[in-house]
């Protein structure tokens, strides 16, 4: 048994923890670039709090999922400010952008020098700027991961900039920041969180430490995602989903993911599809295909036992079958009003190129077993 575990320097979880941001920032720097999503209003009071502590700051907005060019603009903004601290405040896109800006502000060259798959994949040579991550959604767990997912429109794909030094110095997870999320965002981010608990628990790189996080996270997401979707003010459900998202981030960063996320990068780069919606559309069909392949090839039977444990956690019944787990996931997607992939423009003519790109994705390498091209096509066909 060999494994490593690395995470943010310090994690603060709970209602009201965001009020500690200014104090933590003051311990790291005096000029902060505040990286947010396209709506900056929620960040302005926190930026003012930094100012009250004598920390100069500028707000830099990311419109949608971060593209390489947007991150380069953020690096220029950080250098123009003379920033010695990056604060990522928002969904996974804002936090990933913040981590990437922190890394590229101190390391020479171009983003493609460091990006996986489409770039040279070189390791960072210089420590990134100090950073604080404050999520306002419950989905990606990006506040505790060592990578940033960036879109490359030229390559029509999303890939990672990845290095252990990219882990934030502080992660502040305050569930109250998620209470105002609209139902559709709650649904898609929540499905991302659930996927990022199931995949690390069933991937080929599992370890006992992340297993415990996944079990607890799946249990909480299963009982609370629907509740948070239907009533955003349900504090208990919001807290459960914030825990699930955090635990998913910890798990994926230290174990791995699988075919759902292997598909998600290419699909997200080729079509205007929210990441969580892609995960939701694919998850039941990836689970079904993995179970069938594991059963047919009879080489990794212990992983089938893990899927049975997932079934018990989702359904809330120790005797739940694998088929009941798949039905539960399909019903959840329907209940959350998340559409099939075809609604985002994915068609059968796209299956081959998506399958080819997905087979090369880093996340696909952690799937519990290698899937054939036909199996990948079959998943896409079922998900449209």
CSV table of C-alpha atoms in Angstrom, one decimal:
chain,number,residue,atom,x,y,z
A,1,UNK,CA,0.0,0.0,0.0
A,2,UNK,CA,1.6,3.3,-1.2
A,3,UNK,CA,-0.1,6.6,-1.3
A,4,UNK,CA,0.4,10.3,-0.6
A,5,UNK,CA,-2.0,13.0,0.7
A,6,UNK,CA,-1.5,16.7,0.1
A,7,UNK,CA,-4.0,19.6,0.5
A,8,UNK,CA,-4.3,23.3,1.2
A,9,UNK,CA,-2.0,24.6,4.0
A,10,UNK,CA,-5.1,25.2,6.2
A,11,UNK,CA,-8.8,24.6,5.7
A,12,UNK,CA,-11.4,26.6,7.6
A,13,UNK,CA,-15.0,25.3,7.4
A,14,UNK,CA,-18.2,26.6,8.8
A,15,UNK,CA,-20.8,29.4,8.8
A,16,UNK,CA,-19.1,32.8,9.2
A,17,UNK,CA,-15.6,31.6,8.4
A,18,UNK,CA,-15.4,34.1,5.5
A,19,UNK,CA,-15.1,36.9,8.0
A,20,UNK,CA,-11.6,35.7,8.7
A,21,UNK,CA,-10.4,36.4,5.2
A,22,UNK,CA,-8.9,39.8,5.9
A,23,UNK,CA,-6.8,38.5,8.8
A,24,UNK,CA,-5.6,35.6,6.8
A,25,UNK,CA,-4.8,37.8,3.8
A,26,UNK,CA,-2.8,40.2,6.0
A,27,UNK,CA,-0.6,37.2,7.1
A,28,UNK,CA,0.4,36.6,3.4
A,29,UNK,CA,0.7,39.9,1.6
A,30,UNK,CA,-0.1,43.6,1.2
A,31,UNK,CA,-1.4,43.7,-2.5
A,32,UNK,CA,-4.1,41.3,-3.5
A,33,UNK,CA,-5.6,40.5,-6.9
A,34,UNK,CA,-9.2,39.4,-6.1
A,35,UNK,CA,-10.2,36.9,-8.8
A,36,UNK,CA,-13.9,36.4,-9.2
A,37,UNK,CA,-16.6,35.3,-11.6
A,38,UNK,CA,-18.3,37.7,-14.0
A,39,UNK,CA,-20.5,39.1,-11.2
A,40,UNK,CA,-18.2,41.0,-8.9
A,41,UNK,CA,-20.7,42.6,-6.4
A,42,UNK,CA,-20.4,39.9,-3.8
A,43,UNK,CA,-16.6,40.3,-3.7
A,44,UNK,CA,-16.6,44.0,-3.2
A,45,UNK,CA,-17.4,44.0,0.5
A,46,UNK,CA,-14.6,41.5,1.1
A,47,UNK,CA,-12.2,43.6,-0.9
A,48,UNK,CA,-13.2,46.6,1.3
A,49,UNK,CA,-12.4,44.5,4.3
A,50,UNK,CA,-8.9,43.9,2.9
A,51,UNK,CA,-8.6,47.6,2.4
A,52,UNK,CA,-9.5,48.2,6.1
A,53,UNK,CA,-6.5,46.0,7.0
A,54,UNK,CA,-4.2,48.0,4.8
A,55,UNK,CA,-4.2,45.6,1.9
A,56,UNK,CA,-4.4,47.2,-1.5
A,57,UNK,CA,-6.5,45.1,-4.0
A,58,UNK,CA,-8.0,45.0,-7.5
A,59,UNK,CA,-10.8,42.9,-8.6
A,60,UNK,CA,-10.3,40.8,-11.8
A,61,UNK,CA,-13.4,39.1,-13.2
A,62,UNK,CA,-13.4,35.8,-15.2
A,63,UNK,CA,-16.4,35.4,-17.5
A,64,UNK,CA,-17.3,31.8,-17.6
A,65,UNK,CA,-14.8,28.9,-17.4
A,66,UNK,CA,-11.2,30.3,-17.6
A,67,UNK,CA,-9.6,30.2,-21.0
A,68,UNK,CA,-5.9,30.5,-21.5
A,69,UNK,CA,-6.1,34.1,-22.7
A,70,UNK,CA,-8.2,35.2,-19.7
A,71,UNK,CA,-5.6,33.8,-17.4
A,72,UNK,CA,-2.8,35.5,-19.2
A,73,UNK,CA,-4.8,38.8,-18.8
A,74,UNK,CA,-5.0,38.0,-15.1
A,75,UNK,CA,-1.3,37.5,-14.9
A,76,UNK,CA,-0.8,40.9,-16.5
A,77,UNK,CA,-3.2,42.4,-14.0
A,78,UNK,CA,-1.4,40.8,-11.1
A,79,UNK,CA,2.0,42.1,-12.3
A,80,UNK,CA,0.5,45.6,-13.0
A,81,UNK,CA,-0.7,45.7,-9.4
A,82,UNK,CA,2.5,44.3,-8.0
A,83,UNK,CA,0.4,41.7,-6.3
A,84,UNK,CA,1.9,39.5,-3.7
A,85,UNK,CA,-1.3,37.6,-3.0
A,86,UNK,CA,-4.1,36.1,-5.0
A,87,UNK,CA,-7.6,35.6,-3.7
A,88,UNK,CA,-9.9,33.3,-5.7
A,89,UNK,CA,-13.6,34.0,-4.8
A,90,UNK,CA,-16.4,32.3,-6.6
A,91,UNK,CA,-17.1,29.0,-8.3
A,92,UNK,CA,-14.5,26.5,-9.5
A,93,UNK,CA,-13.7,28.7,-12.5
A,94,UNK,CA,-12.7,31.7,-10.4
A,95,UNK,CA,-10.7,29.6,-8.0
A,96,UNK,CA,-9.0,27.7,-10.8
A,97,UNK,CA,-8.2,31.0,-12.5
A,98,UNK,CA,-6.8,32.3,-9.3
A,99,UNK,CA,-4.5,29.3,-8.9
A,100,UNK,CA,-3.3,29.5,-12.5
A,101,UNK,CA,-2.6,33.2,-12.2
A,102,UNK,CA,-0.7,32.7,-9.0
A,103,UNK,CA,1.4,30.0,-10.7
A,104,UNK,CA,2.1,31.8,-14.0
A,105,UNK,CA,2.8,35.2,-12.4
A,106,UNK,CA,6.1,33.8,-11.0
A,107,UNK,CA,7.1,31.2,-13.6
A,108,UNK,CA,8.6,32.1,-16.9
A,109,UNK,CA,7.3,31.3,-20.3
A,110,UNK,CA,3.8,30.6,-21.7
A,111,UNK,CA,0.9,28.6,-20.3
A,112,UNK,CA,1.4,25.9,-23.0
A,113,UNK,CA,4.9,25.3,-21.5
A,114,UNK,CA,3.1,23.8,-18.4
A,115,UNK,CA,-0.3,22.5,-19.6
A,116,UNK,CA,-1.0,18.8,-19.9
A,117,UNK,CA,-2.1,17.0,-23.1
A,118,UNK,CA,-1.9,20.0,-25.5
A,119,UNK,CA,1.3,21.6,-24.0
A,120,UNK,CA,4.7,20.5,-22.8
A,121,UNK,CA,3.6,19.5,-19.3
A,122,UNK,CA,6.7,21.0,-17.7
A,123,UNK,CA,6.7,21.3,-13.9
A,124,UNK,CA,6.7,24.7,-12.2
A,125,UNK,CA,10.2,25.9,-11.2
A,126,UNK,CA,9.2,28.8,-9.0
A,127,UNK,CA,6.8,28.9,-6.1
A,128,UNK,CA,3.4,30.6,-7.0
A,129,UNK,CA,2.2,33.7,-5.3
A,130,UNK,CA,0.5,33.0,-2.0
A,131,UNK,CA,-3.2,32.3,-2.5
A,132,UNK,CA,-6.5,32.0,-0.7
A,133,UNK,CA,-9.5,30.1,-2.1
A,134,UNK,CA,-13.0,30.9,-1.1
A,135,UNK,CA,-15.7,28.8,-2.9
A,136,UNK,CA,-19.2,30.2,-3.3
A,137,UNK,CA,-20.6,27.0,-4.9
A,138,UNK,CA,-20.6,23.4,-3.8
A,139,UNK,CA,-19.2,21.4,-6.6
A,140,UNK,CA,-15.6,21.4,-7.8
A,141,UNK,CA,-13.6,21.2,-4.5
A,142,UNK,CA,-11.1,23.4,-6.4
A,143,UNK,CA,-10.1,25.1,-3.1
A,144,UNK,CA,-8.1,21.9,-2.2
A,145,UNK,CA,-6.8,20.7,-5.5
A,146,UNK,CA,-3.4,21.2,-7.1
A,147,UNK,CA,-4.6,21.8,-10.6
A,148,UNK,CA,-6.4,24.5,-12.6
A,149,UNK,CA,-8.6,23.5,-15.5
A,150,UNK,CA,-8.2,25.9,-18.5
A,151,UNK,CA,-10.0,26.0,-21.8
A,152,UNK,CA,-8.1,26.2,-25.0
A,153,UNK,CA,-10.5,27.4,-27.8
A,154,UNK,CA,-7.8,26.7,-30.4
A,155,UNK,CA,-7.6,23.1,-29.4
A,156,UNK,CA,-11.3,22.8,-28.5
A,157,UNK,CA,-10.5,21.1,-25.2
A,158,UNK,CA,-10.1,21.8,-21.5
A,159,UNK,CA,-6.9,20.7,-19.8
A,160,UNK,CA,-5.1,21.1,-16.5
A,161,UNK,CA,-2.2,23.1,-15.3
A,162,UNK,CA,-1.0,20.9,-12.4
A,163,UNK,CA,1.6,21.0,-9.7
A,164,UNK,CA,1.7,20.4,-5.9
A,165,UNK,CA,2.8,24.0,-5.3
A,166,UNK,CA,-0.5,25.2,-6.7
A,167,UNK,CA,-2.4,24.1,-3.5
A,168,UNK,CA,-3.8,27.3,-1.9
A,169,UNK,CA,-2.3,28.5,1.4
A,170,UNK,CA,-5.8,28.8,2.9
A,171,UNK,CA,-9.1,27.4,1.9
A,172,UNK,CA,-12.2,29.0,3.4
A,173,UNK,CA,-15.4,27.0,3.0
A,174,UNK,CA,-18.3,28.9,4.3
A,175,UNK,CA,-21.6,27.2,3.4
A,176,UNK,CA,-23.6,30.4,3.9
A,177,UNK,CA,-22.0,31.7,0.7
A,178,UNK,CA,-24.0,29.1,-1.2
A,179,UNK,CA,-27.4,29.9,0.1
A,180,UNK,CA,-28.2,32.3,-2.7
A,181,UNK,CA,-27.2,29.9,-5.6
A,182,UNK,CA,-30.1,29.5,-8.1
A,183,UNK,CA,-31.5,25.9,-8.4
A,184,UNK,CA,-29.9,25.2,-11.7
A,185,UNK,CA,-26.4,26.0,-10.4
A,186,UNK,CA,-27.1,24.1,-7.3
A,187,UNK,CA,-28.0,21.1,-9.5
A,188,UNK,CA,-25.0,21.1,-11.8
A,189,UNK,CA,-22.4,21.9,-9.2
A,190,UNK,CA,-23.9,19.3,-6.9
A,191,UNK,CA,-23.7,16.6,-9.5
A,192,UNK,CA,-20.1,17.5,-10.1
A,193,UNK,CA,-19.5,17.1,-6.4
A,194,UNK,CA,-21.2,13.7,-6.3
A,195,UNK,CA,-19.3,12.5,-9.4
A,196,UNK,CA,-16.0,13.6,-7.7
A,197,UNK,CA,-16.9,11.3,-4.8
A,198,UNK,CA,-18.0,8.2,-6.7
A,199,UNK,CA,-15.1,8.3,-9.2
A,200,UNK,CA,-12.2,8.5,-6.6
A,201,UNK,CA,-13.9,5.7,-4.6
A,202,UNK,CA,-14.0,3.4,-7.6
A,203,UNK,CA,-10.9,4.4,-9.6
A,204,UNK,CA,-7.7,2.4,-10.0
A,205,UNK,CA,-5.8,4.6,-7.5
A,206,UNK,CA,-8.0,4.4,-4.4
A,207,UNK,CA,-6.5,4.6,-1.0
A,208,UNK,CA,-7.8,4.2,2.6
A,209,UNK,CA,-7.6,7.9,3.4
A,210,UNK,CA,-9.7,9.1,0.5
A,211,UNK,CA,-12.0,6.2,0.8
A,212,UNK,CA,-13.3,7.5,4.1
A,213,UNK,CA,-13.8,11.0,2.7
A,214,UNK,CA,-15.8,9.5,-0.3
A,215,UNK,CA,-18.0,7.4,1.9
A,216,UNK,CA,-19.0,10.3,4.1
A,217,UNK,CA,-19.3,12.7,1.1
A,218,UNK,CA,-21.5,10.3,-0.9
A,219,UNK,CA,-23.8,9.8,2.1
A,220,UNK,CA,-24.2,13.6,2.6
A,221,UNK,CA,-24.7,14.4,-1.1
A,222,UNK,CA,-27.3,11.6,-1.5
A,223,UNK,CA,-29.4,12.9,1.3
A,224,UNK,CA,-29.1,16.6,0.7
A,225,UNK,CA,-28.6,17.5,-3.0
A,226,UNK,CA,-32.3,17.3,-3.8
A,227,UNK,CA,-33.1,19.3,-0.6
A,228,UNK,CA,-30.7,22.1,-1.5
A,229,UNK,CA,-32.1,22.2,-5.1
A,230,UNK,CA,-35.7,22.6,-3.9
A,231,UNK,CA,-34.9,24.9,-0.9
A,232,UNK,CA,-31.7,26.9,-1.2
A,233,UNK,CA,-32.2,28.3,2.4
A,234,UNK,CA,-32.0,24.8,3.9
A,235,UNK,CA,-28.9,25.4,6.0
A,236,UNK,CA,-28.3,21.7,6.9
A,237,UNK,CA,-28.5,20.6,3.2
A,238,UNK,CA,-26.2,23.5,2.1
A,239,UNK,CA,-23.7,22.4,4.8
A,240,UNK,CA,-23.9,18.8,3.7
A,241,UNK,CA,-23.2,19.8,0.1
A,242,UNK,CA,-20.3,22.1,1.1
A,243,UNK,CA,-18.8,19.1,3.0
A,244,UNK,CA,-19.4,16.8,0.0
A,245,UNK,CA,-17.7,19.3,-2.4
A,246,UNK,CA,-14.7,19.7,-0.1
A,247,UNK,CA,-14.3,16.0,0.4
A,248,UNK,CA,-14.6,15.4,-3.3
A,249,UNK,CA,-11.8,17.9,-4.0
A,250,UNK,CA,-9.6,16.2,-1.3
A,251,UNK,CA,-10.4,12.8,-2.8
A,252,UNK,CA,-9.8,13.6,-6.5
A,253,UNK,CA,-6.6,15.4,-5.7
A,254,UNK,CA,-5.1,12.4,-3.9
A,255,UNK,CA,-6.7,9.4,-5.7
A,256,UNK,CA,-8.0,10.2,-9.2
A,257,UNK,CA,-11.2,10.4,-11.2
A,258,UNK,CA,-12.4,8.4,-14.1
A,259,UNK,CA,-14.2,8.2,-17.4
A,260,UNK,CA,-16.8,10.9,-16.6
A,261,UNK,CA,-14.2,13.5,-16.2
A,262,UNK,CA,-12.2,12.0,-19.0
A,263,UNK,CA,-15.1,12.9,-21.2
A,264,UNK,CA,-15.9,16.2,-19.5
A,265,UNK,CA,-12.7,18.0,-20.6
A,266,UNK,CA,-13.1,17.4,-24.4
A,267,UNK,CA,-16.9,17.9,-24.3
A,268,UNK,CA,-16.5,21.1,-22.3
A,269,UNK,CA,-13.9,22.4,-24.8
A,270,UNK,CA,-16.0,21.5,-27.8
A,271,UNK,CA,-19.5,22.6,-26.7
A,272,UNK,CA,-21.1,25.3,-24.5
A,273,UNK,CA,-22.0,22.8,-21.8
A,274,UNK,CA,-21.6,23.5,-18.0
A,275,UNK,CA,-19.2,21.0,-16.5
A,276,UNK,CA,-21.6,19.7,-13.9
A,277,UNK,CA,-24.3,19.1,-16.5
A,278,UNK,CA,-21.9,17.1,-18.5
A,279,UNK,CA,-21.0,15.0,-15.5
A,280,UNK,CA,-24.7,14.5,-14.6
A,281,UNK,CA,-25.5,13.3,-18.2
A,282,UNK,CA,-22.6,10.9,-18.3
A,283,UNK,CA,-22.5,9.5,-14.7
A,284,UNK,CA,-25.2,6.8,-14.9
A,285,UNK,CA,-23.9,5.5,-18.2
A,286,UNK,CA,-20.3,5.4,-17.2
A,287,UNK,CA,-21.2,3.5,-14.1
A,288,UNK,CA,-23.3,1.1,-16.1
A,289,UNK,CA,-20.5,0.6,-18.6
A,290,UNK,CA,-17.8,0.2,-16.0
A,291,UNK,CA,-19.8,-2.4,-14.1
A,292,UNK,CA,-20.5,-4.4,-17.3
A,293,UNK,CA,-16.8,-4.3,-18.3
A,294,UNK,CA,-15.6,-5.3,-14.9
A,295,UNK,CA,-18.1,-8.2,-14.8
A,296,UNK,CA,-17.2,-9.4,-18.3
A,297,UNK,CA,-13.5,-9.2,-17.9
A,298,UNK,CA,-13.6,-10.6,-14.3
A,299,UNK,CA,-10.2,-9.0,-13.4
A,300,UNK,CA,-11.2,-6.4,-10.9
A,301,UNK,CA,-14.0,-7.9,-8.9
A,302,UNK,CA,-13.1,-5.9,-5.8
A,303,UNK,CA,-14.1,-2.8,-7.6
A,304,UNK,CA,-17.6,-4.2,-8.1
A,305,UNK,CA,-17.8,-4.5,-4.4
A,306,UNK,CA,-17.1,-0.8,-4.2
A,307,UNK,CA,-19.9,0.0,-6.7
A,308,UNK,CA,-22.2,-2.1,-4.4
A,309,UNK,CA,-21.1,0.1,-1.5
A,310,UNK,CA,-21.9,3.2,-3.6
A,311,UNK,CA,-25.3,1.7,-4.3
A,312,UNK,CA,-26.0,1.2,-0.6
A,313,UNK,CA,-25.0,4.8,0.2
A,314,UNK,CA,-27.0,6.3,-2.6
A,315,UNK,CA,-30.2,4.3,-2.1
A,316,UNK,CA,-29.9,4.2,1.7
A,317,UNK,CA,-30.3,0.4,1.7
A,318,UNK,CA,-27.4,-2.0,2.5
A,319,UNK,CA,-29.0,-4.5,0.1
A,320,UNK,CA,-29.3,-2.1,-2.8
A,321,UNK,CA,-28.3,-3.6,-6.2
A,322,UNK,CA,-26.0,-2.2,-8.8
A,323,UNK,CA,-29.0,-1.6,-11.1
A,324,UNK,CA,-30.8,0.3,-8.3
A,325,UNK,CA,-27.7,2.6,-8.1
A,326,UNK,CA,-27.9,3.4,-11.8
A,327,UNK,CA,-31.6,4.0,-11.6
A,328,UNK,CA,-31.1,6.3,-8.6
A,329,UNK,CA,-28.6,8.3,-10.5
A,330,UNK,CA,-30.8,8.6,-13.6
A,331,UNK,CA,-33.8,9.6,-11.5
A,332,UNK,CA,-31.6,12.3,-9.7
A,333,UNK,CA,-30.6,13.8,-13.0
A,334,UNK,CA,-34.2,13.9,-14.1
A,335,UNK,CA,-35.4,15.4,-10.8
A,336,UNK,CA,-32.8,18.2,-11.0
A,337,UNK,CA,-33.9,19.0,-14.6
A,338,UNK,CA,-30.4,18.5,-16.1
A,339,UNK,CA,-30.7,17.9,-19.8
A,340,UNK,CA,-29.0,15.2,-22.0
A,341,UNK,CA,-25.9,16.0,-23.9
A,342,UNK,CA,-27.8,16.6,-27.1
A,343,UNK,CA,-29.2,19.8,-25.7
A,344,UNK,CA,-25.7,21.2,-25.8
A,345,UNK,CA,-25.2,20.2,-29.5
A,346,UNK,CA,-23.5,16.9,-29.0
A,347,UNK,CA,-24.5,14.6,-32.0
A,348,UNK,CA,-23.6,11.1,-33.1
A,349,UNK,CA,-21.2,12.6,-35.7
A,350,UNK,CA,-19.1,13.9,-32.8
A,351,UNK,CA,-18.7,10.6,-31.0
A,352,UNK,CA,-15.5,9.4,-32.6
A,353,UNK,CA,-13.5,12.6,-32.0
A,354,UNK,CA,-14.8,12.9,-28.5
A,355,UNK,CA,-13.9,9.3,-27.7
A,356,UNK,CA,-10.4,9.8,-29.2
A,357,UNK,CA,-9.8,13.0,-27.2
A,358,UNK,CA,-11.2,11.5,-24.0
A,359,UNK,CA,-9.0,8.4,-24.3
A,360,UNK,CA,-6.0,10.7,-24.0
A,361,UNK,CA,-7.3,12.7,-21.0
A,362,UNK,CA,-5.5,12.4,-17.7
A,363,UNK,CA,-8.7,11.6,-15.8
A,364,UNK,CA,-9.4,8.7,-18.1
A,365,UNK,CA,-6.2,7.0,-17.0
A,366,UNK,CA,-7.6,6.6,-13.4
A,367,UNK,CA,-10.8,4.8,-14.6
A,368,UNK,CA,-11.0,1.4,-12.9
A,369,UNK,CA,-10.2,-0.3,-16.2
A,370,UNK,CA,-9.4,0.8,-19.8
A,371,UNK,CA,-12.5,1.1,-21.9
A,372,UNK,CA,-12.6,0.3,-25.6
A,373,UNK,CA,-13.5,2.8,-28.3
A,374,UNK,CA,-16.8,1.1,-28.8
A,375,UNK,CA,-17.5,1.3,-25.1
A,376,UNK,CA,-16.7,5.0,-25.0
A,377,UNK,CA,-19.0,5.5,-28.0
A,378,UNK,CA,-21.7,3.5,-26.3
A,379,UNK,CA,-21.6,5.8,-23.2
A,380,UNK,CA,-21.9,8.9,-25.4
A,381,UNK,CA,-24.8,7.4,-27.3
A,382,UNK,CA,-26.7,6.7,-24.1
A,383,UNK,CA,-26.0,10.2,-22.7
A,384,UNK,CA,-27.3,12.2,-25.7
